[in-house]
Short mmCIF file of C-alpha atoms and ligand atoms in Angstrom, two decimals:
data_model
loop_
_atom_site.label_atom_id
_atom_site.label_comp_id
_atom_site.label_asym_id
_atom_site.label_seq_id
_atom_site.Cartn_x
_atom_site.Cartn_y
_atom_site.Cartn_z
CA MET B 1 2.66 -36.00 -68.34
CA ARG B 2 6.19 -37.36 -68.27
CA VAL B 3 5.80 -41.02 -67.39
CA LEU B 4 8.58 -43.48 -66.60
CA VAL B 5 7.54 -47.01 -67.54
CA THR B 6 9.58 -49.85 -66.07
CA GLY B 7 9.33 -53.07 -68.03
CA GLY B 8 7.84 -51.10 -70.91
CA ALA B 9 9.25 -53.41 -73.59
CA GLY B 10 7.28 -56.38 -72.25
CA TYR B 11 3.83 -57.63 -73.16
CA ILE B 12 1.57 -55.39 -71.07
CA GLY B 13 4.21 -52.65 -70.85
CA SER B 14 4.49 -52.19 -74.62
CA HIS B 15 0.72 -51.98 -75.12
CA THR B 16 0.46 -49.47 -72.27
CA THR B 17 3.36 -47.40 -73.63
CA LEU B 18 1.51 -47.17 -76.94
CA GLU B 19 -1.67 -45.96 -75.21
CA LEU B 20 0.35 -43.37 -73.25
CA LEU B 21 1.97 -42.01 -76.41
CA ALA B 22 -1.34 -42.01 -78.26
CA ASN B 23 -2.78 -39.89 -75.44
CA GLY B 24 -0.01 -37.30 -75.61
CA HIS B 25 2.15 -38.41 -72.68
CA HIS B 26 5.95 -38.46 -72.86
CA VAL B 27 7.48 -41.81 -72.02
CA VAL B 28 10.87 -43.16 -71.03
CA VAL B 29 11.10 -46.93 -70.67
CA VAL B 30 13.54 -48.59 -68.27
CA ASP B 31 13.93 -52.24 -69.19
CA TYR B 32 16.90 -54.59 -69.20
CA LEU B 33 15.30 -56.84 -71.82
CA SER B 34 15.74 -60.09 -69.89
CA ASN B 35 12.39 -61.35 -71.18
CA SER B 36 11.55 -58.75 -73.81
CA SER B 37 12.90 -57.09 -76.91
CA ALA B 38 13.69 -53.55 -78.03
CA GLU B 39 11.86 -54.37 -81.25
CA SER B 40 8.54 -54.09 -79.40
CA LEU B 41 9.30 -50.44 -78.68
CA ARG B 42 10.41 -49.73 -82.25
CA ARG B 43 6.98 -50.98 -83.33
CA VAL B 44 5.26 -48.93 -80.60
CA ALA B 45 7.02 -45.80 -81.83
CA GLY B 46 6.00 -46.62 -85.40
CA LEU B 47 2.36 -47.12 -84.48
CA ALA B 48 2.26 -43.95 -82.36
CA GLU B 49 4.36 -41.99 -84.85
CA ARG B 50 6.19 -40.64 -81.84
CA PRO B 51 9.55 -41.51 -80.32
CA VAL B 52 9.97 -43.54 -77.15
CA GLU B 53 13.28 -43.68 -75.34
CA LEU B 54 14.58 -46.95 -73.97
CA VAL B 55 17.12 -46.98 -71.15
CA GLU B 56 18.56 -50.48 -70.87
CA ALA B 57 18.96 -50.87 -67.14
CA ASN B 58 17.77 -52.99 -64.26
CA VAL B 59 15.35 -51.13 -61.99
CA GLY B 60 17.34 -52.47 -59.05
CA GLU B 61 20.45 -50.49 -60.13
CA ALA B 62 20.10 -47.36 -58.01
CA ALA B 63 22.69 -45.28 -59.88
CA ALA B 64 21.21 -45.96 -63.31
CA LEU B 65 17.71 -45.23 -62.07
CA ASP B 66 18.83 -42.04 -60.36
CA ALA B 67 20.36 -40.80 -63.63
CA VAL B 68 17.08 -41.38 -65.49
CA PHE B 69 15.08 -39.50 -62.86
CA ALA B 70 17.58 -36.62 -62.85
CA ARG B 71 17.40 -36.23 -66.62
CA PHE B 72 13.74 -36.99 -67.39
CA ALA B 73 12.05 -35.79 -64.14
CA PRO B 74 9.06 -38.13 -64.43
CA GLU B 75 5.80 -36.99 -62.87
CA ALA B 76 4.55 -40.58 -62.57
CA VAL B 77 5.87 -44.13 -62.75
CA ILE B 78 4.13 -47.22 -64.09
CA HIS B 79 6.01 -50.17 -62.65
CA PHE B 80 5.70 -53.34 -64.75
CA ALA B 81 9.25 -54.66 -64.46
CA GLY B 82 9.45 -57.96 -62.67
CA ARG B 83 9.65 -61.68 -63.06
CA LYS B 84 6.39 -63.52 -63.53
CA ALA B 85 6.75 -67.28 -63.86
CA VAL B 86 5.25 -69.20 -60.97
CA GLY B 87 7.34 -72.35 -61.53
CA GLU B 88 10.60 -70.43 -61.85
CA SER B 89 9.79 -68.56 -58.64
CA THR B 90 9.67 -71.79 -56.66
CA ARG B 91 13.12 -72.74 -58.00
CA LEU B 92 14.70 -69.28 -57.72
CA PRO B 93 12.86 -67.50 -54.90
CA LEU B 94 15.74 -65.18 -53.99
CA LEU B 95 15.92 -63.89 -57.56
CA TYR B 96 12.20 -63.11 -57.34
CA TYR B 97 12.51 -61.34 -54.01
CA ARG B 98 15.47 -59.31 -55.34
CA GLU B 99 14.01 -58.33 -58.70
CA ASN B 100 10.37 -57.93 -57.67
CA VAL B 101 10.60 -56.70 -54.07
CA ALA B 102 14.05 -55.17 -53.50
CA ALA B 103 14.03 -53.39 -56.87
CA THR B 104 10.68 -51.80 -56.02
CA ILE B 105 12.16 -50.41 -52.80
CA THR B 106 15.01 -48.88 -54.82
CA LEU B 107 12.43 -47.40 -57.19
CA LEU B 108 10.38 -45.89 -54.32
CA GLU B 109 13.50 -44.43 -52.70
CA THR B 110 14.56 -42.89 -56.00
CA MET B 111 11.07 -41.47 -56.53
CA ALA B 112 11.21 -39.85 -53.08
CA VAL B 113 14.60 -38.28 -53.75
CA HIS B 114 13.29 -36.76 -56.98
CA ASP B 115 9.91 -35.78 -55.56
CA CYS B 116 7.96 -38.05 -57.90
CA ARG B 117 4.81 -39.03 -56.02
CA ARG B 118 2.62 -41.12 -58.33
CA ILE B 119 3.01 -44.82 -58.99
CA VAL B 120 0.89 -47.46 -60.70
CA PHE B 121 1.95 -50.99 -59.78
CA SER B 122 1.36 -54.23 -61.73
CA SER B 123 -0.04 -56.67 -59.26
CA SER B 124 -1.83 -59.91 -59.95
CA ALA B 125 -5.03 -61.72 -59.10
CA THR B 126 -2.72 -64.44 -57.87
CA VAL B 127 -2.63 -62.58 -54.52
CA TYR B 128 -6.15 -63.88 -53.79
CA GLY B 129 -4.87 -67.48 -53.75
CA SER B 130 -7.38 -69.90 -52.33
CA ALA B 131 -8.33 -67.93 -49.22
CA SER B 132 -11.80 -67.16 -50.65
CA GLU B 133 -13.88 -67.88 -53.73
CA ALA B 134 -14.44 -66.04 -57.00
CA PRO B 135 -15.65 -63.51 -57.85
CA PHE B 136 -12.88 -61.73 -55.98
CA ALA B 137 -13.52 -58.21 -54.76
CA GLU B 138 -10.54 -56.05 -53.79
CA ASP B 139 -11.24 -56.45 -50.07
CA ALA B 140 -11.13 -60.27 -50.23
CA PRO B 141 -8.35 -61.77 -48.09
CA THR B 142 -5.01 -62.26 -49.85
CA ALA B 143 -3.07 -65.49 -49.53
CA ALA B 144 -0.64 -66.09 -52.35
CA THR B 145 0.48 -69.70 -52.69
CA ASN B 146 3.94 -69.38 -54.32
CA PRO B 147 7.00 -67.07 -54.15
CA TYR B 148 5.94 -65.10 -57.25
CA GLY B 149 2.54 -64.35 -55.73
CA ARG B 150 4.12 -63.50 -52.41
CA THR B 151 6.38 -60.91 -54.08
CA LYS B 152 3.23 -59.20 -55.39
CA GLN B 153 1.60 -59.34 -51.97
CA MET B 154 4.74 -57.96 -50.30
CA VAL B 155 5.06 -55.07 -52.73
CA GLU B 156 1.40 -54.21 -52.18
CA GLN B 157 2.14 -54.06 -48.43
CA ILE B 158 5.26 -51.96 -48.95
CA LEU B 159 3.30 -49.51 -51.10
CA ALA B 160 0.51 -49.29 -48.50
CA ASP B 161 3.04 -48.58 -45.74
CA ALA B 162 4.89 -46.02 -47.87
CA ALA B 163 1.62 -44.23 -48.70
CA ALA B 164 0.61 -44.22 -45.03
CA ALA B 165 3.94 -42.60 -44.11
CA ASP B 166 3.84 -40.01 -46.89
CA PRO B 167 0.43 -38.41 -47.46
CA ALA B 168 1.61 -36.95 -50.78
CA LEU B 169 2.37 -40.39 -52.24
CA SER B 170 -0.34 -41.55 -54.62
CA VAL B 171 -0.44 -45.30 -55.30
CA ALA B 172 -2.58 -47.41 -57.60
CA VAL B 173 -2.26 -51.18 -57.32
CA LEU B 174 -3.78 -52.94 -60.32
CA ARG B 175 -4.52 -56.62 -59.91
CA TYR B 176 -4.55 -58.17 -63.36
CA PHE B 177 -6.50 -61.32 -64.06
CA ASN B 178 -5.43 -63.26 -67.21
CA PRO B 179 -4.12 -60.90 -69.89
CA ILE B 180 -4.57 -62.14 -73.47
CA GLY B 181 -4.83 -60.76 -76.97
CA ALA B 182 -2.66 -58.44 -78.98
CA HIS B 183 -2.77 -55.03 -80.61
CA GLU B 184 -5.29 -55.01 -83.46
CA SER B 185 -2.53 -54.04 -85.93
CA GLY B 186 -1.00 -57.47 -85.39
CA LEU B 187 2.34 -55.75 -84.74
CA LEU B 188 2.44 -56.09 -80.94
CA GLY B 189 1.73 -59.16 -78.87
CA GLU B 190 3.07 -61.59 -76.34
CA ASP B 191 6.43 -63.09 -77.24
CA PRO B 192 7.10 -65.85 -74.73
CA LYS B 193 10.63 -67.23 -74.64
CA GLY B 194 10.73 -71.04 -74.79
CA VAL B 195 7.68 -73.05 -73.83
CA PRO B 196 4.80 -70.67 -73.08
CA ASN B 197 3.54 -70.70 -69.50
CA ASN B 198 0.09 -69.43 -70.30
CA LEU B 199 -2.86 -71.10 -71.94
CA LEU B 200 -3.53 -68.76 -74.86
CA SER B 201 0.11 -68.48 -75.94
CA PHE B 202 0.33 -72.26 -75.96
CA VAL B 203 -2.94 -72.62 -77.86
CA ALA B 204 -1.77 -70.07 -80.45
CA GLN B 205 1.43 -72.02 -81.08
CA VAL B 206 -0.45 -75.31 -81.37
CA ALA B 207 -2.88 -73.73 -83.85
CA ALA B 208 0.07 -72.44 -85.88
CA GLY B 209 1.59 -75.92 -85.96
CA ARG B 210 4.63 -74.89 -83.91
CA ARG B 211 3.76 -77.22 -81.04
CA THR B 212 1.86 -80.40 -80.59
CA GLY B 213 0.40 -81.70 -77.40
CA LEU B 214 -1.84 -79.11 -75.85
CA GLN B 215 -2.79 -80.50 -72.47
CA VAL B 216 -5.93 -79.44 -70.67
CA PHE B 217 -5.07 -79.52 -66.99
CA GLY B 218 -7.99 -81.04 -65.12
CA ASN B 219 -11.54 -81.83 -66.24
CA ASP B 220 -13.29 -82.61 -63.00
CA TYR B 221 -13.34 -79.19 -61.38
CA PRO B 222 -16.74 -78.10 -60.03
CA THR B 223 -17.31 -75.89 -63.11
CA PRO B 224 -19.86 -76.21 -65.96
CA ASP B 225 -17.56 -78.25 -68.26
CA GLY B 226 -15.14 -79.47 -65.59
CA THR B 227 -12.19 -77.37 -66.77
CA GLY B 228 -10.76 -74.35 -64.96
CA LEU B 229 -12.49 -70.97 -65.15
CA ARG B 230 -10.43 -67.82 -65.59
CA ASP B 231 -11.04 -64.16 -66.29
CA TYR B 232 -9.36 -63.41 -69.62
CA VAL B 233 -8.90 -59.71 -70.25
CA HIS B 234 -7.72 -58.13 -73.50
CA VAL B 235 -4.29 -56.52 -73.15
CA VAL B 236 -5.44 -53.28 -74.82
CA ASP B 237 -8.30 -52.99 -72.30
CA LEU B 238 -5.71 -53.56 -69.57
CA ALA B 239 -3.43 -50.92 -71.04
CA GLN B 240 -6.30 -48.43 -71.04
CA GLY B 241 -6.98 -49.27 -67.38
CA HIS B 242 -3.53 -47.88 -66.56
CA LEU B 243 -4.42 -44.53 -68.09
CA SER B 244 -7.63 -44.42 -66.04
CA ALA B 245 -5.63 -45.19 -62.90
CA LEU B 246 -3.09 -42.47 -63.74
CA ASP B 247 -5.94 -39.96 -63.99
CA ARG B 248 -7.19 -40.95 -60.54
CA LEU B 249 -3.72 -40.59 -59.02
CA GLY B 250 -3.82 -36.92 -59.91
CA GLU B 251 -6.61 -36.46 -57.36
CA GLY B 252 -4.25 -36.73 -54.39
CA GLY B 253 -2.26 -39.00 -52.13
CA GLY B 254 -3.35 -42.39 -50.86
CA TYR B 255 -3.26 -46.12 -51.54
CA ARG B 256 -5.87 -47.67 -53.83
CA VAL B 257 -6.39 -51.14 -55.27
CA TRP B 258 -8.38 -52.07 -58.35
CA ASN B 259 -9.04 -55.37 -60.09
CA LEU B 260 -8.55 -55.27 -63.84
CA GLY B 261 -10.50 -58.14 -65.32
CA SER B 262 -13.42 -58.71 -67.62
CA GLY B 263 -15.57 -60.20 -64.87
CA ARG B 264 -16.67 -62.83 -67.40
CA PRO B 265 -15.26 -66.28 -66.61
CA ALA B 266 -14.35 -68.63 -69.46
CA SER B 267 -13.32 -72.27 -69.27
CA VAL B 268 -10.23 -73.81 -70.84
CA LEU B 269 -12.41 -75.57 -73.42
CA GLN B 270 -14.21 -72.31 -74.27
CA VAL B 271 -10.85 -70.64 -74.88
CA ILE B 272 -9.75 -73.47 -77.17
CA GLU B 273 -13.03 -73.27 -79.12
CA ALA B 274 -12.84 -69.49 -79.42
CA TYR B 275 -9.28 -69.65 -80.74
CA ALA B 276 -10.12 -72.44 -83.17
CA ARG B 277 -12.94 -70.26 -84.58
CA ALA B 278 -10.70 -67.20 -84.83
CA ALA B 279 -7.82 -69.05 -86.49
CA GLY B 280 -10.08 -71.25 -88.63
CA THR B 281 -8.30 -74.41 -87.61
CA ARG B 282 -8.68 -77.47 -85.42
CA ILE B 283 -6.83 -77.49 -82.13
CA PRO B 284 -6.05 -80.99 -80.90
CA TYR B 285 -5.81 -81.40 -77.14
CA ARG B 286 -5.65 -84.04 -74.42
CA LEU B 287 -7.37 -84.01 -71.05
CA VAL B 288 -4.78 -84.66 -68.33
CA ALA B 289 -4.57 -84.37 -64.54
CA ALA B 290 -5.01 -80.99 -62.89
CA ARG B 291 -1.89 -78.84 -62.54
CA PRO B 292 -0.74 -78.64 -58.92
CA GLY B 293 -1.54 -75.26 -57.37
CA ASP B 294 -4.32 -74.33 -59.82
CA VAL B 295 -7.66 -73.17 -58.44
CA ALA B 296 -10.97 -74.16 -60.06
CA ALA B 297 -12.16 -70.62 -60.66
CA SER B 298 -10.55 -67.19 -60.61
CA TYR B 299 -12.46 -64.17 -61.87
CA ALA B 300 -12.94 -60.60 -60.87
CA ASP B 301 -15.63 -58.59 -59.25
CA VAL B 302 -15.15 -55.57 -61.49
CA THR B 303 -17.62 -53.16 -59.90
CA LYS B 304 -14.97 -51.10 -58.07
CA ALA B 305 -12.94 -50.35 -61.18
CA GLU B 306 -16.13 -49.56 -63.06
CA ARG B 307 -17.40 -47.20 -60.35
CA GLU B 308 -14.14 -45.49 -59.41
CA LEU B 309 -12.13 -45.55 -62.64
CA GLY B 310 -14.98 -45.55 -65.13
CA TRP B 311 -13.13 -48.49 -66.71
CA THR B 312 -14.50 -51.74 -68.08
CA ALA B 313 -13.03 -54.35 -70.40
CA HIS B 314 -14.94 -53.88 -73.66
CA ARG B 315 -13.19 -56.43 -75.84
CA SER B 316 -14.50 -59.98 -76.05
CA LEU B 317 -12.70 -63.32 -75.87
CA ASP B 318 -13.41 -63.78 -79.59
CA GLN B 319 -11.77 -60.46 -80.41
CA ALA B 320 -8.75 -61.29 -78.24
CA CYS B 321 -8.36 -64.60 -80.08
CA ALA B 322 -8.67 -62.91 -83.48
CA ASP B 323 -6.04 -60.34 -82.48
CA THR B 324 -3.68 -63.02 -81.16
CA ALA B 325 -4.13 -65.06 -84.35
CA ARG B 326 -3.25 -61.96 -86.43
CA TRP B 327 -0.13 -61.36 -84.32
CA GLN B 328 0.84 -65.03 -84.54
CA ALA B 329 0.41 -65.05 -88.33
CA GLY B 330 2.29 -61.79 -88.90
CA SER B 331 5.13 -62.39 -86.43
CA PRO B 332 5.42 -66.17 -86.12
CA ASP B 333 8.79 -65.80 -84.40
CA GLY B 334 7.64 -62.95 -82.21
CA TYR B 335 10.03 -60.00 -82.29
CA ALA B 336 13.03 -62.15 -83.19
CA ALA B 337 12.98 -61.36 -86.91
CA GLY B 338 12.92 -57.62 -86.20
N1 UFG D 1 -4.06 -74.50 -68.79
C1 UFG D 1 -4.18 -75.70 -69.47
N2 UFG D 1 -3.15 -76.08 -70.29
C2 UFG D 1 -2.03 -75.32 -70.47
C3 UFG D 1 -1.91 -74.09 -69.76
C4 UFG D 1 -2.95 -73.72 -68.92
O1 UFG D 1 -5.18 -76.41 -69.34
O2 UFG D 1 -1.13 -75.73 -71.22
C5 UFG D 1 -5.18 -74.06 -67.94
C6 UFG D 1 -4.82 -73.86 -66.49
O3 UFG D 1 -4.94 -75.06 -65.78
C7 UFG D 1 -5.83 -72.79 -66.07
C8 UFG D 1 -6.01 -71.95 -67.34
O4 UFG D 1 -5.59 -72.80 -68.41
O5 UFG D 1 -7.07 -73.37 -65.76
C9 UFG D 1 -5.16 -70.69 -67.36
O6 UFG D 1 -3.81 -71.04 -67.10
P1 UFG D 1 -2.62 -69.98 -67.27
O7 UFG D 1 -1.36 -70.69 -66.94
O8 UFG D 1 -2.73 -69.31 -68.58
O9 UFG D 1 -2.99 -68.88 -66.20
P2 UFG D 1 -3.14 -69.01 -64.62
O10 UFG D 1 -4.54 -68.58 -64.31
O11 UFG D 1 -2.71 -70.29 -64.07
O12 UFG D 1 -2.04 -67.98 -64.16
C10 UFG D 1 -2.14 -66.64 -64.48
C11 UFG D 1 -0.75 -66.02 -64.64
C12 UFG D 1 0.00 -66.08 -63.37
C13 UFG D 1 -0.82 -65.55 -62.25
C14 UFG D 1 -2.17 -66.23 -62.21
C15 UFG D 1 -3.10 -65.70 -61.20
O13 UFG D 1 -0.03 -66.69 -65.63
O14 UFG D 1 1.16 -65.30 -63.49
O15 UFG D 1 -2.81 -66.06 -63.45
O16 UFG D 1 -3.31 -64.35 -61.42
F1 UFG D 1 -0.19 -65.75 -61.09
#
């Protein structure tokens, strides 16, 4: 298939682009590299031994998008592009609504003009908020608690309405839990700009001696060791979930939602221990107050994805830590050195 991947130079996008190429699909990436690097795609092309075209454009630019559709005639779109930092979204909500919500409307309009009827959308487990308790099944109520999460919830609603209005439109919403890990080659991984937002990226930099002061946010949650429980899922498993979803979209129009998680909760302290084992080093940390807005436990009920997509996350937390440590060792400055 010809697949247009928005945000394909980013963390999950680059791993998914590699899986697409490895499975014979043709890919054009649209990415304006605000939080990613073209080097990731050079490495993807090297690993796949196949070319991948990058169009440097913002998905919200209708004319640029239209030109890509006219030339490449994609049969499906995987839509990763978007901003993803919770804290930033509370400071710059309009930017989030423009780049995450308005740009998706432009994308859907362009797809309609060019008769492209299949879309896989990157959503997030953050949409579950605190309206119910883990494990979250796809029919649990959604109640995002910050502007970033609300953009995901809004786009889900827009996609549901668009699919209801156009029976030929085939939509897969994938709600990711906590993506971690790196490609086993050590050549692709997460390359956060500035201070990492996420636990494993921070832990990896502490282990490598690039940062001191890992803080564990909260140790009196109602969990076995008092620290927060999350559902960490290996990025290559996630990438493969997109291919399973693409297959299902071929079966006809409609709106479908699947959780992509491991279904196996791990605590902050378990993650730190697993990474210390993988990297063969000590990881100093301090227990501090809980981070505002965090929930005690967030993990997936994965039975729907298993049943309907035939997809499960095979890779363990230990493997994800080993792969991240390899990436960190081989590319200590991320993609910056080229
Ligand atoms: N944590 C620490 N110290 C840190 C960073 C995180 O103790 O320095 C803890 C958090 O309190 C939480 C766990 O590690 O218990 C995971 O935190 P992350 O920030 O890595 O991930 P979150 O679960 O908070 O957030 C992630 C994504 C968000 C998304 C959310 C819900 O980063 O984009 O999942 O899906 F919205």
